[in-house]
C-alpha positions as YAML, in Angstrom:
chain: A
units: angstrom
residues:
- id: 1
  name: MET
  ca: [-11.17, 42.36, 74.59]
- id: 2
  name: THR
  ca: [-9.86, 44.69, 72.06]
- id: 3
  name: PHE
  ca: [-9.05, 43.46, 68.20]
- id: 4
  name: GLU
  ca: [-5.23, 43.85, 68.91]
- id: 5
  name: LEU
  ca: [-5.14, 41.45, 71.88]
- id: 6
  name: LEU
  ca: [-7.52, 39.08, 70.09]
- id: 7
  name: THR
  ca: [-5.11, 39.16, 66.86]
- id: 8
  name: LEU
  ca: [-1.96, 38.66, 69.40]
- id: 9
  name: LYS
  ca: [-3.61, 35.64, 70.99]
- id: 10
  name: LEU
  ca: [-4.48, 34.19, 67.62]
- id: 11
  name: VAL
  ca: [-0.84, 34.55, 66.33]
- id: 12
  name: ARG
  ca: [0.62, 32.91, 69.53]
- id: 13
  name: PHE
  ca: [-1.75, 30.31, 68.74]
- id: 14
  name: ILE
  ca: [-0.85, 29.79, 65.37]
- id: 15
  name: VAL
  ca: [3.02, 30.01, 66.34]
- id: 16
  name: HIS
  ca: [2.95, 27.27, 69.13]
- id: 17
  name: TYR
  ca: [0.19, 24.93, 67.23]
- id: 18
  name: THR
  ca: [0.76, 21.36, 66.91]
- id: 19
  name: PRO
  ca: [-1.65, 19.55, 64.61]
- id: 20
  name: SER
  ca: [-4.02, 17.31, 66.55]
- id: 21
  name: SER
  ca: [-3.72, 15.13, 63.51]
- id: 22
  name: SER
  ca: [-0.02, 14.65, 63.41]
- id: 23
  name: PRO
  ca: [1.24, 11.56, 61.79]
- id: 24
  name: HIS
  ca: [3.80, 11.07, 64.33]
- id: 25
  name: THR
  ca: [3.52, 9.61, 67.69]
- id: 26
  name: VAL
  ca: [5.05, 10.74, 70.78]
- id: 27
  name: GLN
  ca: [7.76, 7.85, 70.89]
- id: 28
  name: ASP
  ca: [8.53, 9.31, 67.49]
- id: 29
  name: PHE
  ca: [9.68, 12.61, 69.08]
- id: 30
  name: VAL
  ca: [11.58, 11.00, 71.96]
- id: 31
  name: THR
  ca: [13.61, 9.05, 69.49]
- id: 32
  name: PHE
  ca: [14.19, 11.61, 67.12]
- id: 33
  name: PHE
  ca: [15.48, 14.41, 69.56]
- id: 34
  name: GLY
  ca: [17.43, 11.81, 71.69]
- id: 35
  name: ARG
  ca: [19.27, 10.40, 68.63]
- id: 36
  name: LYS
  ca: [19.96, 14.06, 67.38]
- id: 37
  name: VAL
  ca: [21.71, 15.25, 70.38]
- id: 38
  name: GLU
  ca: [23.30, 11.77, 70.78]
- id: 39
  name: ASP
  ca: [24.77, 12.10, 67.18]
- id: 40
  name: ILE
  ca: [26.07, 15.28, 67.61]
- id: 41
  name: ARG
  ca: [27.97, 14.45, 70.84]
- id: 42
  name: THR
  ca: [29.24, 11.28, 69.51]
- id: 43
  name: ALA
  ca: [30.52, 13.32, 66.58]
- id: 44
  name: THR
  ca: [32.56, 15.36, 68.75]
- id: 45
  name: ALA
  ca: [33.55, 12.81, 71.44]
- id: 46
  name: ALA
  ca: [37.20, 12.79, 70.32]
- id: 47
  name: ALA
  ca: [37.58, 16.47, 70.29]
- id: 48
  name: PRO
  ca: [40.15, 17.77, 72.95]
- id: 49
  name: SER
  ca: [38.99, 19.12, 76.22]
- id: 50
  name: PRO
  ca: [38.01, 22.66, 76.30]
- id: 51
  name: ASP
  ca: [41.01, 24.65, 77.82]
- id: 52
  name: ILE
  ca: [39.00, 27.13, 80.14]
- id: 53
  name: GLU
  ca: [41.27, 29.79, 81.69]
- id: 54
  name: VAL
  ca: [40.54, 31.12, 85.08]
- id: 55
  name: ARG
  ca: [39.56, 34.83, 84.80]
- id: 56
  name: SER
  ca: [40.25, 37.13, 87.79]
- id: 57
  name: THR
  ca: [36.90, 38.63, 88.88]
- id: 58
  name: THR
  ca: [34.91, 39.02, 92.14]
- id: 59
  name: ALA
  ca: [33.67, 35.98, 93.48]
- id: 60
  name: LEU
  ca: [29.72, 35.13, 93.62]
- id: 61
  name: ARG
  ca: [29.62, 32.97, 96.71]
- id: 62
  name: TYR
  ca: [25.89, 33.17, 97.71]
- id: 63
  name: PHE
  ca: [22.66, 34.49, 96.22]
- id: 64
  name: SER
  ca: [21.20, 37.25, 98.18]
- id: 65
  name: PRO
  ca: [17.68, 36.38, 99.61]
- id: 66
  name: VAL
  ca: [14.54, 37.42, 98.04]
- id: 67
  name: SER
  ca: [11.78, 39.38, 99.70]
- id: 68
  name: CYS
  ca: [7.95, 38.95, 99.44]
- id: 69
  name: LYS
  ca: [7.86, 42.27, 97.23]
- id: 70
  name: GLU
  ca: [10.41, 40.76, 94.70]
- id: 71
  name: VAL
  ca: [8.50, 37.57, 94.55]
- id: 72
  name: THR
  ca: [5.24, 39.71, 93.97]
- id: 73
  name: SER
  ca: [6.90, 41.62, 91.36]
- id: 74
  name: ILE
  ca: [8.09, 38.20, 89.70]
- id: 75
  name: LEU
  ca: [4.45, 36.76, 89.73]
- id: 76
  name: ALA
  ca: [3.16, 39.92, 88.25]
- id: 77
  name: ARG
  ca: [5.55, 39.63, 85.29]
- id: 78
  name: THR
  ca: [4.99, 35.57, 84.70]
- id: 79
  name: PRO
  ca: [2.83, 34.62, 82.19]
- id: 80
  name: SER
  ca: [-0.37, 33.02, 83.66]
- id: 81
  name: LYS
  ca: [0.46, 29.68, 81.74]
- id: 82
  name: SER
  ca: [0.55, 26.43, 83.74]
- id: 83
  name: CYS
  ca: [2.04, 23.24, 83.73]
- id: 84
  name: LEU
  ca: [0.65, 19.68, 84.13]
- id: 85
  name: LEU
  ca: [2.83, 19.53, 86.96]
- id: 86
  name: ASP
  ca: [1.62, 22.58, 88.76]
- id: 87
  name: PRO
  ca: [-0.55, 21.73, 92.01]
- id: 88
  name: MET
  ca: [-2.72, 24.58, 90.97]
- id: 89
  name: PRO
  ca: [-3.13, 26.93, 87.92]
- id: 90
  name: THR
  ca: [-1.11, 30.14, 87.91]
- id: 91
  name: TRP
  ca: [-3.94, 32.35, 87.53]
- id: 92
  name: LEU
  ca: [-4.96, 30.79, 90.92]
- id: 93
  name: VAL
  ca: [-1.63, 31.44, 92.60]
- id: 94
  name: LYS
  ca: [-1.96, 35.23, 91.43]
- id: 95
  name: LYS
  ca: [-5.47, 35.40, 92.78]
- id: 96
  name: MET
  ca: [-4.34, 34.03, 96.21]
- id: 97
  name: GLN
  ca: [-0.71, 35.59, 96.31]
- id: 98
  name: GLU
  ca: [-1.43, 37.39, 99.55]
- id: 99
  name: VAL
  ca: [-1.49, 34.07, 101.09]
- id: 100
  name: LEU
  ca: [0.78, 31.99, 98.99]
- id: 101
  name: VAL
  ca: [3.83, 34.73, 98.54]
- id: 102
  name: PRO
  ca: [5.24, 34.41, 102.06]
- id: 103
  name: VAL
  ca: [5.35, 30.67, 101.40]
- id: 104
  name: ILE
  ca: [6.99, 30.74, 98.00]
- id: 105
  name: CYS
  ca: [9.46, 33.39, 99.24]
- id: 106
  name: ASN
  ca: [10.41, 30.96, 102.18]
- id: 107
  name: LEU
  ca: [10.42, 27.88, 99.42]
- id: 108
  name: CYS
  ca: [13.09, 30.06, 97.57]
- id: 109
  name: ASN
  ca: [15.05, 31.25, 100.35]
- id: 110
  name: ALA
  ca: [15.70, 27.79, 101.46]
- id: 111
  name: SER
  ca: [16.81, 26.80, 97.98]
- id: 112
  name: LEU
  ca: [19.25, 29.61, 97.82]
- id: 113
  name: GLN
  ca: [20.72, 29.36, 101.29]
- id: 114
  name: HIS
  ca: [21.27, 25.57, 101.13]
- id: 115
  name: GLY
  ca: [22.41, 25.67, 97.35]
- id: 116
  name: ILE
  ca: [19.70, 22.83, 96.47]
- id: 117
  name: PHE
  ca: [17.21, 22.84, 93.70]
- id: 118
  name: PRO
  ca: [14.43, 20.68, 94.75]
- id: 119
  name: THR
  ca: [14.14, 17.42, 92.76]
- id: 120
  name: SER
  ca: [10.35, 17.98, 92.10]
- id: 121
  name: LEU
  ca: [11.26, 21.00, 90.09]
- id: 122
  name: LYS
  ca: [13.50, 19.40, 87.85]
- id: 123
  name: GLN
  ca: [11.05, 17.32, 85.76]
- id: 124
  name: ALA
  ca: [9.93, 19.29, 82.36]
- id: 125
  name: ILE
  ca: [6.74, 18.31, 80.25]
- id: 126
  name: VAL
  ca: [8.55, 18.95, 76.66]
- id: 127
  name: LEU
  ca: [5.81, 19.84, 73.68]
- id: 128
  name: PRO
  ca: [7.06, 19.49, 70.30]
- id: 129
  name: ARG
  ca: [6.17, 22.71, 68.45]
- id: 130
  name: LEU
  ca: [6.65, 23.68, 64.90]
- id: 131
  name: LYS
  ca: [9.62, 26.05, 64.22]
- id: 132
  name: LYS
  ca: [7.72, 27.94, 61.64]
- id: 133
  name: THR
  ca: [3.98, 27.47, 60.39]
- id: 134
  name: THR
  ca: [5.46, 27.30, 56.81]
- id: 135
  name: LEU
  ca: [7.26, 24.04, 57.67]
- id: 136
  name: ASP
  ca: [6.29, 20.51, 56.86]
- id: 137
  name: PRO
  ca: [4.22, 18.98, 59.81]
- id: 138
  name: CYS
  ca: [5.18, 15.83, 58.57]
- id: 139
  name: SER
  ca: [8.83, 16.22, 59.11]
- id: 140
  name: LEU
  ca: [10.40, 15.65, 62.66]
- id: 141
  name: ALA
  ca: [13.02, 18.19, 61.74]
- id: 142
  name: SER
  ca: [10.37, 20.92, 61.37]
- id: 143
  name: TYR
  ca: [9.59, 20.94, 65.21]
- id: 144
  name: ARG
  ca: [11.67, 22.06, 68.33]
- id: 145
  name: PRO
  ca: [11.54, 20.73, 71.94]
- id: 146
  name: ILE
  ca: [9.94, 23.23, 74.17]
- id: 147
  name: SER
  ca: [10.10, 22.53, 78.03]
- id: 148
  name: ASN
  ca: [7.05, 23.42, 80.12]
- id: 149
  name: LEU
  ca: [8.45, 23.89, 83.60]
- id: 150
  name: THR
  ca: [6.45, 24.63, 87.02]
- id: 151
  name: LEU
  ca: [5.51, 27.70, 88.31]
- id: 152
  name: ILE
  ca: [7.90, 27.52, 91.27]
- id: 153
  name: SER
  ca: [10.96, 26.13, 89.23]
- id: 154
  name: LYS
  ca: [10.52, 29.57, 86.97]
- id: 155
  name: VAL
  ca: [10.14, 32.06, 90.03]
- id: 156
  name: VAL
  ca: [13.50, 30.48, 91.63]
- id: 157
  name: GLU
  ca: [15.06, 30.56, 88.16]
- id: 158
  name: ARG
  ca: [14.33, 34.26, 87.76]
- id: 159
  name: ILE
  ca: [15.64, 35.05, 91.31]
- id: 160
  name: VAL
  ca: [19.01, 33.12, 90.41]
- id: 161
  name: THR
  ca: [19.05, 34.77, 86.97]
- id: 162
  name: SER
  ca: [18.48, 38.50, 88.41]
- id: 163
  name: ARG
  ca: [21.61, 37.96, 90.53]
- id: 164
  name: LEU
  ca: [23.68, 36.13, 88.16]
- id: 165
  name: VAL
  ca: [23.08, 39.01, 85.48]
- id: 166
  name: ARG
  ca: [23.80, 41.60, 88.24]
- id: 167
  name: HIS
  ca: [26.85, 39.91, 89.13]
- id: 168
  name: ALA
  ca: [28.12, 39.62, 85.57]
- id: 169
  name: GLU
  ca: [27.44, 43.29, 84.64]
- id: 170
  name: GLU
  ca: [28.75, 44.82, 87.61]
- id: 171
  name: ASN
  ca: [32.19, 42.92, 86.83]
- id: 172
  name: GLN
  ca: [31.80, 43.35, 83.00]
- id: 173
  name: LEU
  ca: [31.78, 39.46, 82.29]
- id: 174
  name: PHE
  ca: [29.68, 39.29, 79.32]
- id: 175
  name: PRO
  ca: [30.92, 39.90, 75.61]
- id: 176
  name: VAL
  ca: [30.62, 43.45, 74.63]
- id: 177
  name: ARG
  ca: [29.06, 42.51, 71.54]
- id: 178
  name: HIS
  ca: [26.32, 40.24, 73.04]
- id: 179
  name: SER
  ca: [22.78, 41.42, 72.11]
- id: 180
  name: SER
  ca: [20.58, 38.82, 73.58]
- id: 181
  name: TYR
  ca: [18.91, 38.80, 76.67]
- id: 182
  name: ARG
  ca: [20.58, 41.77, 78.27]
- id: 183
  name: ARG
  ca: [19.46, 45.44, 79.23]
- id: 184
  name: SER
  ca: [19.40, 47.96, 76.47]
- id: 185
  name: HIS
  ca: [20.45, 45.26, 74.18]
- id: 186
  name: SER
  ca: [18.37, 43.65, 71.24]
- id: 187
  name: THR
  ca: [18.09, 42.38, 67.87]
- id: 188
  name: GLU
  ca: [18.12, 46.01, 66.78]
- id: 189
  name: THR
  ca: [21.49, 46.66, 68.49]
- id: 190
  name: ALA
  ca: [22.81, 43.75, 66.77]
- id: 191
  name: MET
  ca: [21.75, 44.96, 63.10]
- id: 192
  name: LEU
  ca: [23.09, 48.66, 64.00]
- id: 193
  name: CYS
  ca: [26.37, 46.75, 64.74]
- id: 194
  name: VAL
  ca: [26.38, 44.83, 61.61]
- id: 195
  name: HIS
  ca: [25.40, 47.73, 59.44]
- id: 196
  name: ASN
  ca: [28.06, 50.08, 60.90]
- id: 197
  name: ASP
  ca: [30.81, 47.50, 60.47]
- id: 198
  name: LEU
  ca: [29.35, 46.77, 56.74]
- id: 199
  name: VAL
  ca: [29.17, 50.43, 56.10]
- id: 200
  name: ARG
  ca: [32.88, 51.08, 57.42]
- id: 201
  name: ALA
  ca: [34.07, 48.47, 55.44]
- id: 202
  name: VAL
  ca: [32.58, 49.59, 52.21]
- id: 203
  name: ASP
  ca: [34.10, 53.20, 52.81]
- id: 204
  name: ASN
  ca: [37.49, 51.85, 53.18]
- id: 205
  name: LYS
  ca: [37.18, 49.94, 50.09]
- id: 206
  name: GLU
  ca: [37.63, 46.52, 52.10]
- id: 207
  name: VAL
  ca: [36.19, 43.11, 50.93]
- id: 208
  name: THR
  ca: [33.58, 42.02, 53.19]
- id: 209
  name: ALA
  ca: [32.22, 38.38, 53.87]
- id: 210
  name: LEU
  ca: [29.23, 37.83, 55.98]
- id: 211
  name: VAL
  ca: [29.01, 34.33, 57.77]
- id: 212
  name: LEU
  ca: [25.82, 33.29, 59.97]
- id: 213
  name: LEU
  ca: [26.47, 30.21, 62.17]
- id: 214
  name: ASP
  ca: [23.33, 28.19, 63.17]
- id: 215
  name: LEU
  ca: [23.64, 25.97, 66.31]
- id: 216
  name: SER
  ca: [21.84, 22.72, 65.97]
- id: 217
  name: SER
  ca: [20.61, 21.77, 69.23]
- id: 218
  name: ALA
  ca: [22.48, 24.51, 70.81]
- id: 219
  name: PHE
  ca: [20.79, 24.32, 74.25]
- id: 220
  name: ASP
  ca: [20.33, 20.47, 74.28]
- id: 221
  name: THR
  ca: [24.09, 19.83, 73.77]
- id: 222
  name: VAL
  ca: [25.23, 21.84, 76.57]
- id: 223
  name: ASP
  ca: [27.89, 19.69, 78.70]
- id: 224
  name: HIS
  ca: [26.95, 20.00, 82.38]
- id: 225
  name: SER
  ca: [30.48, 19.60, 83.62]
- id: 226
  name: THR
  ca: [31.89, 22.16, 80.96]
- id: 227
  name: MET
  ca: [29.09, 24.48, 82.08]
- id: 228
  name: LEU
  ca: [29.84, 24.63, 85.73]
- id: 229
  name: THR
  ca: [33.78, 24.85, 85.13]
- id: 230
  name: VAL
  ca: [32.94, 27.85, 83.10]
- id: 231
  name: LEU
  ca: [30.83, 29.27, 85.86]
- id: 232
  name: HIS
  ca: [33.59, 28.72, 88.27]
- id: 233
  name: ARG
  ca: [36.83, 29.82, 86.31]
- id: 234
  name: ARG
  ca: [35.09, 32.51, 84.09]
- id: 235
  name: PHE
  ca: [32.45, 33.90, 86.00]
- id: 236
  name: GLY
  ca: [33.74, 33.53, 89.88]
- id: 237
  name: VAL
  ca: [30.65, 31.20, 90.91]
- id: 238
  name: GLU
  ca: [31.83, 29.52, 94.15]
- id: 239
  name: GLU
  ca: [30.78, 27.89, 97.49]
- id: 240
  name: SER
  ca: [26.86, 28.03, 97.79]
- id: 241
  name: ALA
  ca: [26.30, 29.57, 94.63]
- id: 242
  name: MET
  ca: [28.32, 26.74, 92.73]
- id: 243
  name: ASP
  ca: [26.35, 24.17, 94.80]
- id: 244
  name: TRP
  ca: [22.95, 25.47, 93.80]
- id: 245
  name: PHE
  ca: [24.08, 25.42, 89.94]
- id: 246
  name: THR
  ca: [25.37, 21.78, 90.44]
- id: 247
  name: SER
  ca: [22.03, 20.70, 91.89]
- id: 248
  name: TYR
  ca: [20.07, 22.74, 89.29]
- id: 249
  name: LEU
  ca: [21.72, 20.83, 86.33]
- id: 250
  name: SER
  ca: [21.82, 17.28, 88.01]
- id: 251
  name: ASP
  ca: [19.35, 14.56, 87.99]
- id: 252
  name: ARG
  ca: [17.09, 16.45, 85.46]
- id: 253
  name: THR
  ca: [14.16, 14.39, 83.80]
- id: 254
  name: GLN
  ca: [11.75, 15.33, 81.10]
- id: 255
  name: THR
  ca: [8.60, 13.61, 79.69]
- id: 256
  name: PHE
  ca: [7.48, 14.11, 76.09]
- id: 257
  name: ARG
  ca: [3.56, 15.00, 75.82]
- id: 258
  name: LEU
  ca: [1.97, 15.02, 72.25]
- id: 259
  name: ASN
  ca: [-1.79, 15.58, 72.54]
- id: 260
  name: ASP
  ca: [-3.07, 12.81, 74.77]
- id: 261
  name: GLN
  ca: [0.24, 10.85, 74.59]
- id: 262
  name: MET
  ca: [2.88, 10.91, 77.07]
- id: 263
  name: SER
  ca: [6.32, 9.22, 77.24]
- id: 264
  name: SER
  ca: [8.02, 7.81, 80.13]
- id: 265
  name: SER
  ca: [10.24, 10.01, 81.92]
- id: 266
  name: ILE
  ca: [13.67, 10.26, 80.31]
- id: 267
  name: PRO
  ca: [16.94, 11.14, 82.57]
- id: 268
  name: LEU
  ca: [19.21, 14.15, 80.99]
- id: 269
  name: THR
  ca: [22.85, 14.06, 81.04]
- id: 270
  name: CYS
  ca: [23.37, 17.38, 79.21]
- id: 271
  name: SER
  ca: [21.29, 20.61, 78.13]
- id: 272
  name: VAL
  ca: [19.51, 23.61, 79.51]
- id: 273
  name: PRO
  ca: [16.12, 23.25, 79.39]
- id: 274
  name: GLN
  ca: [14.53, 25.22, 76.41]
- id: 275
  name: GLY
  ca: [11.65, 27.41, 77.64]
- id: 276
  name: SER
  ca: [13.35, 27.92, 81.11]
- id: 277
  name: VAL
  ca: [14.29, 31.56, 82.46]
- id: 278
  name: LEU
  ca: [17.77, 30.62, 83.19]
- id: 279
  name: GLY
  ca: [18.50, 28.67, 80.15]
- id: 280
  name: PRO
  ca: [19.32, 31.64, 77.79]
- id: 281
  name: ILE
  ca: [21.83, 33.17, 80.40]
- id: 282
  name: SER
  ca: [23.36, 29.89, 80.83]
- id: 283
  name: PHE
  ca: [23.94, 29.41, 77.32]
- id: 284
  name: ILE
  ca: [25.31, 33.06, 76.99]
- id: 285
  name: SER
  ca: [27.55, 32.17, 79.87]
- id: 286
  name: TYR
  ca: [28.57, 28.69, 78.39]
- id: 287
  name: THR
  ca: [29.96, 30.27, 75.14]
- id: 288
  name: HIS
  ca: [30.97, 33.64, 76.24]
- id: 289
  name: ASP
  ca: [34.67, 33.05, 75.31]
- id: 290
  name: VAL
  ca: [33.74, 32.22, 71.60]
- id: 291
  name: PRO
  ca: [34.42, 36.04, 70.91]
- id: 292
  name: LEU
  ca: [37.89, 35.43, 71.91]
- id: 293
  name: VAL
  ca: [38.55, 33.63, 68.93]
- id: 294
  name: PHE
  ca: [37.37, 36.28, 66.55]
- id: 295
  name: GLN
  ca: [39.30, 38.85, 68.77]
- id: 296
  name: ARG
  ca: [42.53, 36.82, 68.25]
- id: 297
  name: HIS
  ca: [42.54, 37.04, 64.32]
- id: 298
  name: HIS
  ca: [41.32, 40.50, 64.52]
- id: 299
  name: VAL
  ca: [37.82, 39.78, 63.17]
- id: 300
  name: ASN
  ca: [34.56, 41.63, 63.60]
- id: 301
  name: TYR
  ca: [31.66, 39.82, 65.17]
- id: 302
  name: CYS
  ca: [28.01, 40.32, 66.53]
- id: 303
  name: GLN
  ca: [26.32, 37.74, 68.61]
- id: 304
  name: VAL
  ca: [22.77, 37.11, 69.19]
- id: 305
  name: VAL
  ca: [20.79, 34.35, 70.46]
- id: 306
  name: ARG
  ca: [17.12, 33.90, 69.92]
- id: 307
  name: ARG
  ca: [15.62, 30.41, 71.04]
- id: 308
  name: THR
  ca: [18.20, 28.11, 69.98]
- id: 309
  name: LEU
  ca: [19.98, 30.26, 67.13]
- id: 310
  name: ARG
  ca: [23.21, 32.11, 67.71]
- id: 311
  name: TYR
  ca: [24.49, 34.44, 64.77]
- id: 312
  name: MET
  ca: [27.77, 35.66, 64.59]
- id: 313
  name: TYR
  ca: [28.81, 38.50, 62.09]
- id: 314
  name: VAL
  ca: [32.27, 38.11, 60.62]
- id: 315
  name: SER
  ca: [33.80, 40.78, 58.10]
- id: 316
  name: ASP
  ca: [37.34, 40.95, 56.59]
- id: 317
  name: LEU
  ca: [38.79, 37.52, 57.04]
- id: 318
  name: CYS
  ca: [39.99, 34.36, 55.23]
- id: 319
  name: ILE
  ca: [37.05, 32.07, 55.83]
- id: 320
  name: PRO
  ca: [38.98, 28.60, 55.51]
- id: 321
  name: CYS
  ca: [41.68, 29.84, 57.89]
- id: 322
  name: ILE
  ca: [39.18, 31.43, 60.36]
- id: 323
  name: CYS
  ca: [36.91, 28.31, 60.27]
- id: 324
  name: ASN
  ca: [39.84, 25.96, 61.31]
- id: 325
  name: SER
  ca: [40.84, 28.16, 64.14]
- id: 326
  name: TYR
  ca: [37.15, 28.42, 65.00]
- id: 327
  name: LEU
  ca: [36.70, 24.45, 65.39]
- id: 328
  name: ARG
  ca: [39.61, 24.06, 67.52]
- id: 329
  name: ALA
  ca: [38.73, 26.66, 69.89]
- id: 330
  name: THR
  ca: [34.97, 25.79, 70.27]
- id: 331
  name: ALA
  ca: [35.02, 22.03, 70.47]
- id: 332
  name: ARG
  ca: [32.94, 21.94, 73.69]
- id: 333
  name: GLN
  ca: [29.85, 23.09, 71.56]
- id: 334
  name: PRO
  ca: [29.24, 20.03, 69.64]
- id: 335
  name: SER
  ca: [26.87, 21.50, 66.96]
- id: 336
  name: LEU
  ca: [29.34, 24.19, 66.09]
- id: 337
  name: ALA
  ca: [32.07, 21.51, 65.18]
- id: 338
  name: SER
  ca: [29.47, 19.20, 63.56]
- id: 339
  name: GLY
  ca: [27.73, 22.00, 61.51]
- id: 340
  name: TYR
  ca: [30.84, 23.62, 60.05]
- id: 341
  name: SER
  ca: [33.16, 20.45, 59.47]
- id: 342
  name: GLY
  ca: [31.85, 20.03, 55.99]
- id: 343
  name: HIS
  ca: [32.83, 23.49, 54.82]
- id: 344
  name: ALA
  ca: [36.04, 24.26, 56.59]
...
């Protein structure tokens, strides 16, 4: 094993390390994260329902079947990490792929054809992980909940993600200035966009302000009903494809794990799983019309989703004016409203 590979493994271990001597119990994390999401949603419960306009686009009525070749390719790109809920380790599935790929392919096609995400795949093992190694491990706020999902659920999610992204790209449904989880886009394209706008503003002798928005518990506060409405009205998801997304979001549960401690199973009424394949694309879809607020006020912006963070670049604006308009237009994302209310 090369030195570079050993170094990479060590870095990954440190980043995802949870101290075994943590002063917290698993119930502490259950209470903390549950109360955090509940407080955010309660704080914005009185906000008016979002007005989601219907966009004219090609309908996505069903997902095309998957082939054994595609499943084999997905397994090859999937990390060999396993979940406690997996019946066998991921590395063993890869070793036996000649036998198992046809079975996995049939399972995936049955899910796509009938618009059903199996209940057994909706359970997640949530692992509290330090956001940064420099943060205080004694503070519950220093952790983020990462969902550990079964291998088969990740395979099905990759298949659906590829078809949703292809549909969105062919019909130009994603925001132009969104730089995350898109082919030929990255944090580098976002930085180039920001730099270009700043330089042009300076050249034009314009006053520029940079506003960074950090969404608190962004993935954990996604409203399922609103998510499905957005997929239908803005992305043209219908019929069997809509049935699949409805099934995917409904009746999900999670169990927190800390070292050898396990919590009881907790039902979820909102959120998309952090650590899932479909989660980031779902969140991009969920908040895709936020740029319309900036465009309405002739404001430049750039969006990047990294884990639970979303950054928007804003220049040439009256901050109080834009903040107030922004809050009214994005009331369905509770963390935005709660995080900005004190500054508007």
